[in-house]
Amino acid sequence: MRSVKIGRVKTACLLLLSLVTANAAGELVLADGGRSAYSICLSSQASPSEKRAAGELQSFLAQMTGAQLPIIGEQAAGTRPVIAVGEGALTRALKITVPQGESYVLRTAGNRLVIAGGRERGTMYGVYGFLDKLGCRWFTRDISRIPKRPRLVTGELNETGAPAFEYREPYFAEAREKNWAARNRVNGASQELDESTGGKVSYYPFVHSFAALVPVEKYFKHHPEYFSLIEGKRRSERTQLCLTNPAVLRIAVAQVREWIRQHPEAKIISVSQNDWTGWCECDNCMRVEREEGGVHSGPILRFVNALAAEIEKTNPDKLIDTLAYWYTEDPPTQTRPRPNVRIRLCPIGACEAHPYEQCERNAYFMKHLRDWSKITNQLYIWHYNTNFSNYLMPFPDYDELAADIPMYKRYGVVGIFLEGATNSAGGAEDAEMRSYIMSRLLWNPRTNVSRDIDEYLDAVYGPAARTMRAYHELRHKAVREGVHMYIFQHGRALHVTPELLTDGHALLEKAGRQAVTEAARRRIRHFLLTLDYIDAARSRQFVVNNGQFAPVDLERAKQLFASVVTRTREFGITEFREGKPLDDQVKDVESHLRPYRIVTMENDRVRADIAPELSGRVVRLINKRTGRDALRAPDPTELGYPDSGGIWLSVFPNYFHSALPARWNLVSSGPAEVVMEGSTAGGLRLKQQLRLNGSELEAISVVENTAAAAVAVTAQSRVEVAGDPSQADVAIEYQTKSGTRKSGALFHPGIPSAGGQPIVGGELPDGEWTAVSPSAPLRLVNRFDPAEVPRCTWNWSVSGENRLGLGVWTPEKNLASGEKLTLHTRYRVE
Ligand SMILES: [Zn+2]
Ligand SMILES: [Zn+2]
């Protein structure tokens, strides 16, 4: 806790009364031999949280000393030795200035000890601060450390305490419970805090609120101009708002007022972009972007400021919160957030292995943080603390956390949301200790994290604590050696080394033998599950073998997965990944875990392996000169696996909708030609003719509408390639239609670790583009007919992989009955 001396004035008249309970050194003997002369004195104006805090103090002091201190009212205090809880007659008599808000004072005066702060939560935090000084810790919902102190003496106290941040939210299921949250002094919206614990910082609605602010269903039909203009059309799918339209602002203000009326407890109202891209490209929005330094946050901040100015007139006590997230992470150059606006800056693309200031992958974010901190002193942070694709995966981010929460404080951040897994029973890797350490850091960024970890491990694991500490260090070994780590990494991630799987397993088994409580053994079993989850995932990697595509040992893969699922359910865990119910994912994996037939085309230069049942995709494209597969191998923890990656054709209703599911089957196959047919529910018939010509794979794709009515459709042919995952050198080379040459590695320090965008018009590749990874080495040339392709999309990532995807698209077409759409693409390995 931050301690500041605020004075050394003694109250002489009270010294006379302190003969028994205060000694010459100014120490107060709060209890001795299981007895106490003290009472806990509660002010007559005590708030619910102060009353509760007095009870907590009574209970924990009883556990420590064996003495039950009575709780009395001020009028009964007289000259008795008391611990005064909360501001009242006693603090006034002693002329103690009581801090407000979440701050508090701890002060001895004669035989009195005063713990007083803001009525809402400050006094309560003071009680927990005092107990913390006495050595009390509340590690998990069921494990605390309340030291036995039959003789409890406190020295002279004269200090204030206050949280480092006004808003402190570890967002894990393990951090919700009321007592744990109050005692660890966190105050976020997800914490189950109520009036008895002084409430919390309530937040409504929960982020990404544009869709609810101006609903597409309600307005798009008659007012498409309220929504984003994207690639020349107002869009209802994957859209944001046209933020420069005055009608949109009027509707939004009215909706926010309605939310405030419905949720009066909410201190913060979220007015924030939907969770996808799709900013408005209309002339007005683009003009604002240009005026604001060419960033997408410009229109958003002007809109949010204008809305906040209106809300301030009716609700001056409310804050309007918006995101600086993904495409809006860069701050505007002109507009500054109004005083009642909070910016929630989200390092969504950051490496979470290393302190941000020390990792070149995070230089881009540090620039954004510095730039925002120059234009607002009310910055909030949305920090990420788990693997959202694999909640159970080891996530060694303690070095990063211990460095970055203090770093945020140095940049003037005033609130932090630490996002983890919140599915019903929780169960993300190490969520309990992580939540505890977070709560310590959020209160006091200078807390000694290593000591906090030791205290936690001692309390939770007893005789196995040292072994668990060794496991904790082993878990961090790869990231300390320089491996980066991201929040959507798949099961092959390099920071989970084979050594961690084997040596980690051995350490955990040893800890399991040393542990003496079932609570410790259960937690150790959970850590074992996190390693076995990865082992099981890796065993499901499909490979081509003997005309089949299947895991190397299919039966073992099935057994490992079944065991992991059983154990996961025993822990009550309801999700392996964010937003996907466990049962659905289990069905998804089980339904795909079988062999698929492979047909192969091959000549002296290239071998192409095709799995007709897997959406007709090419799963391997081997350059026989290098022996290397040019295609990215997807990971078993990706949804839909192994029906993903490679080269494939898919159809969509439009550019922004997800793909239409299609069933494919093989029509014919030979060494130089494979023909497949597919169909979708809406009556589209798909034909994919693959041919091998020298080192080039040619794909002739036809989409035909067999339905009686017209069908809106577009088709994409896509390829995904990958280089060495420990490198970051994927590159793209092409000449644009307007004659500009583009080439070079996609990542360099100073930009995020992933990117991509649609390309249209003169920026389109002139019929050819090449994916490159020099370290692999890899070169794959994708050719197409520019007359057929008005749009290309590409995306790349070096966050855990080193990959690049290239998509070429047909026009968006309303295909008449019987009409066909064609797309010719070629893929050449060099
Ligand atoms: Zn617009
Ligand atoms: Zn890093």
mmCIF file of C-alpha atoms in Angstrom, residues 74 136 214-215 309 319 366 428 479 505 521 558 605 619 661 667 759 780 825:
data_model
loop_
_atom_site.group_PDB
_atom_site.id
_atom_site.type_symbol
_atom_site.label_atom_id
_atom_site.label_comp_id
_atom_site.label_asym_id
_atom_site.label_seq_id
_atom_site.Cartn_x
_atom_site.Cartn_y
_atom_site.Cartn_z
ATOM 1 C CA GLU A 74 -19.670 5.834 19.565
ATOM 2 C CA CYS A 136 -3.632 -11.488 6.564
ATOM 3 C CA VAL A 214 -28.389 2.189 -33.475
ATOM 4 C CA PRO A 215 -29.709 -1.276 -34.376
ATOM 5 C CA ALA A 309 -21.493 16.811 -24.050
ATOM 6 C CA LEU A 319 -18.941 8.750 -17.752
ATOM 7 C CA MET A 366 3.918 1.880 -26.589
ATOM 8 C CA ALA A 428 -8.480 -20.969 -17.301
ATOM 9 C CA VAL A 479 9.490 -16.640 -22.960
ATOM 10 C CA HIS A 505 4.636 -33.036 -16.056
ATOM 11 C CA ARG A 521 -3.877 -31.898 -5.204
ATOM 12 C CA LYS A 558 -9.012 -40.096 -29.631
ATOM 13 C CA ARG A 605 8.142 -30.781 -59.876
ATOM 14 C CA VAL A 619 -4.053 -29.762 -48.067
ATOM 15 C CA PRO A 661 -21.481 -24.310 -45.966
ATOM 16 C CA VAL A 667 -16.035 -36.623 -59.553
ATOM 17 C CA ILE A 759 -7.530 -4.279 -52.133
ATOM 18 C CA LEU A 780 4.261 -19.161 -54.077
ATOM 19 C CA THR A 825 -6.622 -19.058 -60.445
#
